Amino acid sequence: MAKYDNNLIVIGGGSAGLIVALIAATVRARVTLIEQGAMGGDCLNTGCVPSKTLIRSAKIAHYQATAQRYGVRSVAPEVDFRSVMGRVHEVIATIEPKDSMDRYSELGVNCVVGSARLIDRHHVAVGDERLSARSIVLATGAEPVVPPIPGLADADPLTSDNLWGLQTLPGRLLVLGGGPIGCELAQAFGRLGSAVTLIDMASALMPREDADVAAFIEQTMRGERIDVRTGHRAVRVVPSSGGAGVLHAESESGEVEIGFDRVLVAVGRRANTAGLGLEELGIATGPDGALCVDAYLRTAVSNIYGCGDVVGPYQFTHMASHQAWYAAVNALFGRFRRFKVDYSVVPWVTFTDPEVAHAGLSEAAAAERGIRVDVTRYELGDLDRALADGSAQGWVKVLTRPGSDRILGVSIVGAHAGELIAEYVLAMTHGIGLKKILGTIHVYPTLAEANKLAAGAWRRAHAPERLLRWVGRLHEILR
Ligand SMILES: Cc1cc2nc3c(=O)[nH]c(=O)nc-3n(C[C@H](O)[C@H](O)[C@H](O)COP(=O)(O)OP(=O)(O)OC[C@H]3O[C@@H](n4cnc5c(N)ncnc54)[C@H](O)[C@@H]3O)c2cc1C
């Protein structure tokens, strides 16, 4: 049997690659991790961590501006944008050691700095260095797409990659793209004081969500004076100086012009596969640029695997770690046993305010696939804690199999929806039905009670009528 320097080489030290390397080192495999940029990848440096930190500052500003609702005098927030961005970088720096080369080296991972390229199915080049391994995992992530709109590239567009170096709050910010990243950042910048216009060519924001969710978030944005323009297709940009310019967009009512001081592009993310040497090895990518893999995350070359954003289709940190487990285990132990990735319960959260959380089947997906479902909706306007907090906007929507309490999908819109969904994710993953959620003590008064009250709403709508009629008669007799 041929021998190699490593059991495993991992290319990319983001959320996916770090977990693959960690698992490999934990099971005493010899593993080399190659990273060309900052360890921690997008999540730590340009994605989840900076965006959630910025959103927090924006929320504090929003509290100040709306304090009167709570009987406390509202004040116009004085935002020190440099400090806001300073805090973003402080938080990154605080988390950084967890993902650092020092830590991973201590854990037993051989860390290499540089840009990696596949030479053949067992060899990787990093500069002049050549490394070999029995298996290789590609975890090279994705990057923001800047569409080829004439003039856009000359307007020094902001993306999630370069946004975090911004030192001055844009007076007028144009956000292109109404997906999760566009919506989160549009709301945050609006709350920090930018006049934000959010445009999308689709007829609704947040395409992965049900229509009621998208409409609610759009209404919330408009309520915060964000100029939301759905059904607008950007056709060209006329740049002026310093990143400013005018966007020309087509809409049903003709061509419109939108002036901006900075433009933020958030129209999607493309897998990083260029320059890896995939073509030479016959490893295919799909029309969206993502690496083609099978259910075991194997590429066309059976000892080369992929995971995380480079594979998709769910570009989330938690999905990167989920896939990383399968990639690591299949790459190291696949000759004995292989595991298919389980996508049956995929949760995600958009961190707008209110948050939008989702897991499993949506109403739209159920209708599209002809799956019959019962829909139970519990309004947060009924929840004591939400009323006390002044956050009674939103709902819990649960999709169940008709005639059963088995949960097929959940959407939650509301404060801390991202925390609330965890109970349903656990229930769905382990086959726990609504009756068991109803039979679980939930602390009063908490937002989490909404989950139990939604289960209660399901119970009332599915009460055993015949049995109740019979019991009613029994009580008449016993009176
Ligand atoms: C603004 C924003 C907000 C987000 N918010 C959330 C959120 O709230 N929750 C959530 O779950 N997800 C969020 N995401 C998505 C999340 O950041 C990604 O899903 C996650 O980072 C993907 O991890 P990954 O390891 O696949 O890729 P990455 O983190 O991109 O890591 C890939 C790494 O590979 C390296 N690399 C690439 N090519 C090579 C090469 N040839 N040689 C060596 N190294 C290479 C890159 O430098 C990079 O460090 C957000 C993303 C953005 C942009």
XYZ file of C-alpha atoms and ligand atoms in Angstrom:
532
model
C 0.000 0.000 0.000
C 1.326 3.452 -0.944
C 2.430 5.631 1.973
C 1.797 9.378 2.416
C 3.002 12.096 4.796
C -0.519 12.653 6.133
C -3.740 10.787 6.611
C -5.551 13.983 5.712
C -4.869 17.388 4.185
C -7.493 20.068 4.743
C -7.474 23.115 2.458
C -9.101 26.112 4.140
C -9.111 27.105 7.815
C -12.688 28.446 8.101
C -15.611 26.969 10.041
C -15.586 23.787 7.933
C -11.842 23.174 7.666
C -11.176 23.842 11.341
C -13.694 21.220 12.433
C -12.357 18.663 9.958
C -8.825 19.234 11.272
C -10.007 19.092 14.886
C -11.801 15.771 14.381
C -8.830 14.302 12.534
C -6.392 15.334 15.276
C -8.758 14.072 17.975
C -8.806 10.584 16.440
C -4.976 10.688 16.225
C -4.779 11.044 12.443
C -1.837 12.947 10.974
C -3.466 16.065 9.559
C -2.201 19.188 7.799
C -4.383 22.290 7.565
C -3.519 24.853 4.899
C -4.860 28.414 5.132
C -3.942 31.250 2.801
C -5.543 34.098 4.764
C -6.892 34.615 8.268
C -7.700 31.511 10.310
C -11.393 31.347 11.137
C -12.397 32.249 7.584
C -15.504 34.258 6.822
C -17.448 33.521 9.977
C -14.881 35.030 12.310
C -13.387 37.721 10.112
C -16.028 38.991 7.681
C -19.288 37.167 8.378
C -21.213 36.076 11.448
C -19.032 37.614 14.146
C -18.592 41.148 12.759
C -22.183 41.322 11.492
C -23.714 40.230 14.789
C -21.460 42.632 16.681
C -22.518 45.515 14.430
C -26.175 44.506 14.805
C -25.792 44.717 18.584
C -24.540 48.332 18.411
C -27.388 49.136 16.034
C -29.883 47.657 18.488
C -28.558 49.799 21.325
C -28.993 52.875 19.095
C -32.531 51.707 18.295
C -33.314 51.310 22.007
C -32.190 54.901 22.567
C -34.300 56.175 19.702
C -37.413 54.291 20.827
C -36.995 54.444 24.625
C -40.175 56.516 24.960
C -42.183 53.343 24.359
C -40.920 52.179 27.762
C -41.543 55.450 29.584
C -37.930 56.560 29.263
C -37.171 59.708 27.256
C -36.014 58.855 23.723
C -32.788 60.440 22.567
C -31.347 60.758 19.102
C -28.440 58.287 19.249
C -25.004 59.829 18.818
C -23.213 57.074 16.958
C -19.428 57.081 17.044
C -19.011 54.848 14.004
C -15.260 54.433 14.472
C -15.900 53.078 17.954
C -18.645 50.822 16.663
C -16.181 49.367 14.135
C -13.485 49.325 16.830
C -15.730 47.127 18.940
C -16.325 44.838 15.950
C -12.575 44.280 15.665
C -12.176 43.867 19.433
C -14.736 41.065 19.430
C -13.003 39.382 16.488
C -9.673 39.661 18.316
C -11.193 38.155 21.479
C -12.504 35.121 19.618
C -9.478 34.785 17.318
C -7.276 32.649 19.646
C -9.847 29.838 19.494
C -9.283 29.524 15.740
C -5.577 30.364 15.739
C -2.703 28.360 14.320
C -1.172 28.273 17.822
C -4.225 26.542 19.225
C -4.549 24.110 16.340
C -0.838 23.303 16.458
C -1.231 22.530 20.169
C -4.144 20.248 19.298
C -1.825 18.282 17.019
C -2.656 19.814 13.640
C 0.228 20.653 11.299
C -0.690 24.187 10.192
C 0.694 25.582 6.942
C 0.310 29.136 5.666
C -0.193 29.580 1.941
C -2.358 29.027 -1.063
C -2.872 25.353 -1.834
C -3.289 23.695 -5.212
C -4.012 20.053 -6.005
C -1.281 18.387 -8.040
C -2.876 14.962 -8.219
C -5.303 12.944 -6.097
C -2.813 12.577 -3.235
C -0.529 15.614 -3.572
C -0.947 19.294 -2.789
C 1.436 22.158 -3.555
C 1.815 25.189 -1.283
C 4.420 27.453 -2.811
C 7.498 25.286 -3.232
C 6.323 22.792 -0.650
C 4.700 19.499 -1.656
C 2.513 17.602 0.761
C 0.900 14.213 0.407
C -2.085 12.559 2.036
C -4.316 9.543 1.631
C -7.371 11.847 1.616
C -7.927 15.543 1.013
C -10.789 17.802 2.136
C -11.533 21.007 0.243
C -13.039 23.597 2.586
C -12.218 26.745 0.648
C -15.466 28.618 1.318
C -17.153 31.235 -0.851
C -16.833 34.897 -1.688
C -19.333 37.676 -2.376
C -20.499 38.010 -5.969
C -20.245 41.465 -7.525
C -22.565 41.298 -10.545
C -21.332 42.701 -13.866
C -23.589 45.771 -13.735
C -21.964 48.460 -15.886
C -20.234 51.048 -13.702
C -20.661 49.129 -10.426
C -17.041 48.002 -10.112
C -15.924 51.636 -10.568
C -18.067 52.762 -7.620
C -15.731 51.057 -5.133
C -18.543 48.768 -3.961
C -18.647 47.480 -0.419
C -19.124 43.758 0.139
C -19.097 41.628 3.275
C -15.352 41.196 2.594
C -14.285 44.860 2.739
C -17.140 46.408 4.733
C -15.361 45.936 8.050
C -12.625 48.404 7.140
C -15.166 51.233 6.794
C -14.334 54.162 9.087
C -17.123 56.586 8.220
C -20.841 55.896 8.364
C -22.247 56.401 4.852
C -24.855 59.154 4.760
C -26.831 57.405 2.034
C -26.265 53.669 1.781
C -27.624 51.672 -1.129
C -27.889 47.949 -0.421
C -28.182 45.680 -3.448
C -29.833 42.403 -2.473
C -32.664 41.621 -0.068
C -31.471 38.234 1.160
C -30.469 37.602 4.783
C -27.135 39.463 4.600
C -28.664 42.448 2.775
C -31.583 42.672 5.209
C -29.450 42.329 8.353
C -26.974 44.980 7.232
C -29.604 47.349 5.787
C -31.433 47.430 9.103
C -28.230 47.778 11.130
C -26.908 50.694 9.057
C -30.343 52.338 9.106
C -30.396 52.178 12.898
C -26.872 53.563 13.100
C -27.990 56.589 11.086
C -27.520 55.914 7.363
C -30.403 56.695 5.006
C -30.742 53.213 3.529
C -32.285 52.132 0.251
C -32.612 48.376 -0.157
C -33.266 47.102 -3.657
C -33.955 43.641 -4.988
C -35.201 42.480 -8.357
C -37.432 39.822 -6.775
C -40.933 40.799 -5.773
C -40.239 40.021 -2.092
C -37.345 40.103 0.358
C -35.793 36.980 1.874
C -36.572 34.446 -0.867
C -36.109 31.385 1.346
C -38.876 32.421 3.734
C -42.656 32.094 3.435
C -44.538 35.086 2.030
C -45.923 36.115 5.454
C -42.398 36.320 6.896
C -41.021 38.305 3.950
C -43.964 40.735 4.073
C -43.555 41.232 7.826
C -39.830 41.971 7.556
C -40.444 44.361 4.660
C -43.069 46.184 6.711
C -40.680 46.330 9.697
C -37.937 47.799 7.501
C -40.295 50.401 6.059
C -41.391 51.237 9.618
C -37.737 52.078 10.303
C -37.678 54.384 7.281
C -35.676 52.036 5.081
C -36.622 52.668 1.470
C -37.369 49.109 0.315
C -37.628 48.743 -3.453
C -38.498 45.204 -4.477
C -39.116 44.464 -8.171
C -36.203 46.771 -9.096
C -33.491 45.500 -11.428
C -30.195 47.373 -11.265
C -29.067 48.159 -14.810
C -26.142 50.556 -14.479
C -24.234 52.721 -12.058
C -22.868 56.142 -12.771
C -20.031 56.508 -10.268
C -18.862 59.872 -8.974
C -16.064 60.168 -6.423
C -15.320 58.461 -3.091
C -17.620 55.481 -3.691
C -20.681 57.645 -4.370
C -22.823 57.478 -7.486
C -26.250 57.001 -8.962
C -27.878 53.659 -9.624
C -30.251 53.307 -12.546
C -32.801 50.572 -11.975
C -35.748 49.278 -13.959
C -39.074 48.777 -12.272
C -42.683 48.313 -13.362
C -43.090 52.072 -13.275
C -40.084 52.678 -15.532
C -36.448 53.561 -14.894
C -35.592 55.124 -11.544
C -32.421 56.790 -10.311
C -31.173 56.222 -6.774
C -28.305 58.332 -5.490
C -25.903 56.888 -2.909
C -22.771 57.726 -0.958
C -21.751 54.071 -0.756
C -23.162 50.920 -2.279
C -23.125 47.575 -0.491
C -23.451 44.515 -2.701
C -25.143 41.511 -1.072
C -26.546 39.536 -4.004
C -25.063 36.137 -3.237
C -21.881 34.201 -2.642
C -19.885 32.081 -5.078
C -17.815 29.031 -4.104
C -14.020 29.466 -4.065
C -12.818 26.848 -6.516
C -10.650 28.839 -8.917
C -6.952 27.975 -8.936
C -7.362 24.742 -6.972
C -6.477 22.564 -9.971
C -9.890 20.900 -10.072
C -10.271 20.772 -13.852
C -7.000 18.903 -14.328
C -8.272 16.235 -11.941
C -11.736 16.061 -13.520
C -13.493 17.427 -10.419
C -16.693 19.134 -11.528
C -18.387 22.273 -10.270
C -22.086 23.042 -10.738
C -23.655 25.954 -12.652
C -23.570 28.038 -9.449
C -19.831 27.325 -9.122
C -20.225 25.003 -6.133
C -18.142 21.869 -5.862
C -20.112 18.792 -7.005
C -20.135 16.122 -4.291
C -22.165 12.996 -3.608
C -24.212 12.215 -0.504
C -20.968 11.314 1.319
C -19.367 14.646 0.300
C -17.006 12.889 -2.117
C -16.010 14.665 -5.305
C -15.580 12.789 -8.587
C -12.144 11.801 -7.238
C -13.131 9.432 -4.466
C -10.453 10.359 -1.884
C -11.070 14.103 -2.287
C -13.971 15.511 -0.281
C -15.621 18.920 0.073
C -17.567 20.640 2.839
C -18.850 24.053 3.882
C -19.714 26.993 1.631
C -17.656 25.602 -1.262
C -20.244 22.803 -1.444
C -23.419 24.522 -0.230
C -26.318 24.638 -0.705
C -26.828 25.948 2.844
C -24.119 28.555 3.432
C -24.139 28.694 7.227
C -21.466 28.156 9.832
C -23.488 25.461 11.577
C -23.919 23.641 8.235
C -20.174 23.945 7.598
C -19.502 22.219 10.941
C -22.249 19.654 10.318
C -20.799 18.712 6.934
C -17.284 18.830 8.379
C -18.061 15.871 10.630
C -19.175 13.781 7.642
C -16.242 14.883 5.490
C -13.720 14.078 8.228
C -15.221 10.732 9.205
C -15.812 9.583 5.615
C -12.338 10.698 4.528
C -10.621 8.911 7.417
C -12.807 5.859 7.912
C -14.749 5.581 4.631
C -13.054 2.316 3.722
C -14.785 0.741 6.752
C -18.037 2.700 6.909
C -19.406 5.795 5.187
C -22.151 8.147 6.321
C -24.576 10.142 4.134
C -25.026 13.741 5.236
C -28.298 14.185 7.094
C -30.103 17.278 5.785
C -33.481 16.327 7.244
C -33.609 19.171 9.789
C -31.684 22.250 8.682
C -32.205 25.333 10.835
C -31.223 28.891 9.988
C -31.739 32.336 11.439
C -31.752 35.795 9.918
C -30.666 38.251 12.583
C -32.958 41.102 11.687
C -34.946 42.606 14.538
C -37.282 40.795 15.050
C -35.290 37.693 14.180
C -36.524 35.110 11.708
C -35.783 31.467 12.492
C -36.658 28.464 10.416
C -36.206 24.692 10.496
C -37.431 21.930 8.217
C -40.306 22.306 5.781
C -41.817 25.703 4.965
C -45.442 26.195 3.904
C -44.303 27.194 0.413
C -42.052 24.120 0.070
C -44.857 21.870 1.310
C -47.260 23.317 -1.289
C -44.654 23.040 -4.044
C -43.933 19.402 -3.211
C -47.600 18.500 -2.725
C -47.074 17.564 0.936
C -50.228 17.924 3.037
C -49.596 19.667 6.357
C -51.554 21.075 9.276
C -50.482 24.623 10.120
C -50.642 25.905 13.700
C -49.870 29.544 14.346
C -49.365 31.112 17.752
C -49.161 34.909 17.895
C -46.598 36.470 20.232
C -49.166 39.203 20.963
C -50.645 36.634 23.381
C -47.375 35.896 25.225
C -47.050 37.557 28.645
C -43.263 37.924 28.553
C -43.292 39.340 25.023
C -45.886 41.903 26.149
C -43.785 42.828 29.193
C -40.719 43.200 26.994
C -42.554 45.252 24.360
C -41.606 42.642 21.773
C -44.981 41.095 21.085
C -44.631 41.272 17.303
C -44.262 37.937 15.552
C -45.423 34.348 15.727
C -44.538 30.703 15.975
C -45.759 28.637 13.039
C -45.581 24.859 13.236
C -46.238 22.479 10.366
C -47.301 18.983 11.384
C -48.207 15.822 9.546
C -52.051 15.632 9.340
C -53.436 13.418 12.098
C -50.123 13.403 13.971
C -48.137 15.663 16.294
C -44.934 15.000 14.311
C -43.270 18.325 13.495
C -42.310 18.803 9.857
C -41.287 22.449 9.933
C -41.197 25.531 12.143
C -40.842 29.253 11.485
C -40.501 31.725 14.311
C -40.551 35.472 13.863
C -39.833 37.448 16.999
C -37.291 38.617 19.540
C -34.706 35.887 20.147
C -36.355 33.600 17.570
C -32.881 32.174 16.977
C -32.778 30.919 20.570
C -36.401 29.745 20.617
C -36.036 27.511 17.572
C -33.463 25.314 19.370
C -36.184 23.421 21.220
C -37.953 22.578 17.972
C -34.701 21.615 16.259
C -34.027 19.155 19.085
C -37.587 17.848 18.875
C -37.497 17.418 15.099
C -34.060 15.814 15.086
C -35.045 13.250 17.695
C -38.660 12.628 16.705
C -40.201 14.399 19.702
C -43.753 15.534 18.914
C -45.828 18.524 20.011
C -47.548 16.517 22.762
C -44.196 16.036 24.519
C -43.393 19.755 24.166
C -46.803 20.504 25.685
C -46.039 18.090 28.526
C -42.742 19.844 29.347
C -42.600 22.513 32.060
C -41.534 25.839 30.538
C -40.519 28.605 32.945
C -42.982 31.474 33.318
C -42.646 34.181 32.081
C -40.177 33.421 29.320
C -40.199 33.814 25.566
C -39.576 30.060 25.343
C -43.107 29.531 26.633
C -44.230 30.451 23.116
C -43.090 26.990 22.017
C -45.328 25.288 24.565
C -48.243 27.616 23.835
C -47.918 26.849 20.122
C -48.084 23.155 21.034
C -51.178 23.989 23.114
C -52.759 25.718 20.116
C -52.117 22.581 18.078
C -53.676 20.440 20.834
C -56.849 22.581 20.943
C -57.216 22.427 17.171
C -56.804 18.657 17.294
C -58.847 17.911 20.415
C -60.394 14.404 20.481
C -63.982 15.690 20.008
C -65.784 12.354 20.394
C -63.936 11.564 23.587
C -64.620 15.053 24.979
C -68.354 14.735 24.190
C -68.392 11.417 26.010
C -66.528 12.862 29.015
C -68.953 15.824 29.061
C -71.851 13.411 29.295
C -70.091 11.521 32.091
C -69.739 14.788 34.043
C -73.473 15.490 33.565
C -74.254 12.129 35.123
C -71.805 12.663 37.979
C -73.083 16.198 38.868
C -22.018 39.031 6.373
C -22.183 37.583 6.663
C -22.909 37.187 7.759
C -23.073 35.846 8.044
N -23.799 35.497 9.139
C -23.974 34.203 9.436
C -24.694 33.822 10.592
O -25.182 34.664 11.342
N -24.829 32.511 10.868
C -24.302 31.536 10.043
O -24.459 30.354 10.334
N -23.603 31.874 8.938
C -23.425 33.171 8.620
N -22.685 33.519 7.518
C -22.128 32.435 6.669
C -20.849 31.846 7.267
O -19.925 32.886 7.479
C -20.294 30.806 6.316
O -21.283 29.846 6.038
C -19.084 30.073 6.908
O -18.075 30.992 7.247
C -18.540 29.052 5.893
O -17.372 28.452 6.390
P -16.377 27.694 5.400
O -15.326 27.093 6.258
O -17.101 26.846 4.461
O -15.743 28.849 4.490
P -14.827 30.097 4.905
O -15.136 30.588 6.235
O -14.920 31.036 3.757
O -13.356 29.485 4.961
C -12.667 29.100 3.808
C -11.189 29.374 4.028
O -10.457 28.767 2.979
C -9.356 29.596 2.664
N -8.901 29.245 1.315
C -9.603 29.381 0.156
N -8.878 28.902 -0.883
C -7.704 28.462 -0.367
C -6.555 27.869 -0.933
N -6.455 27.630 -2.232
N -5.536 27.552 -0.108
C -5.608 27.797 1.237
N -6.675 28.350 1.818
C -7.719 28.676 1.033
C -9.930 31.004 2.784
O -8.897 31.940 3.002
C -10.852 30.860 3.989
O -10.217 31.228 5.193
C -22.480 34.858 7.211
C -21.723 35.242 6.108
C -21.570 36.586 5.840
C -20.740 36.982 4.652
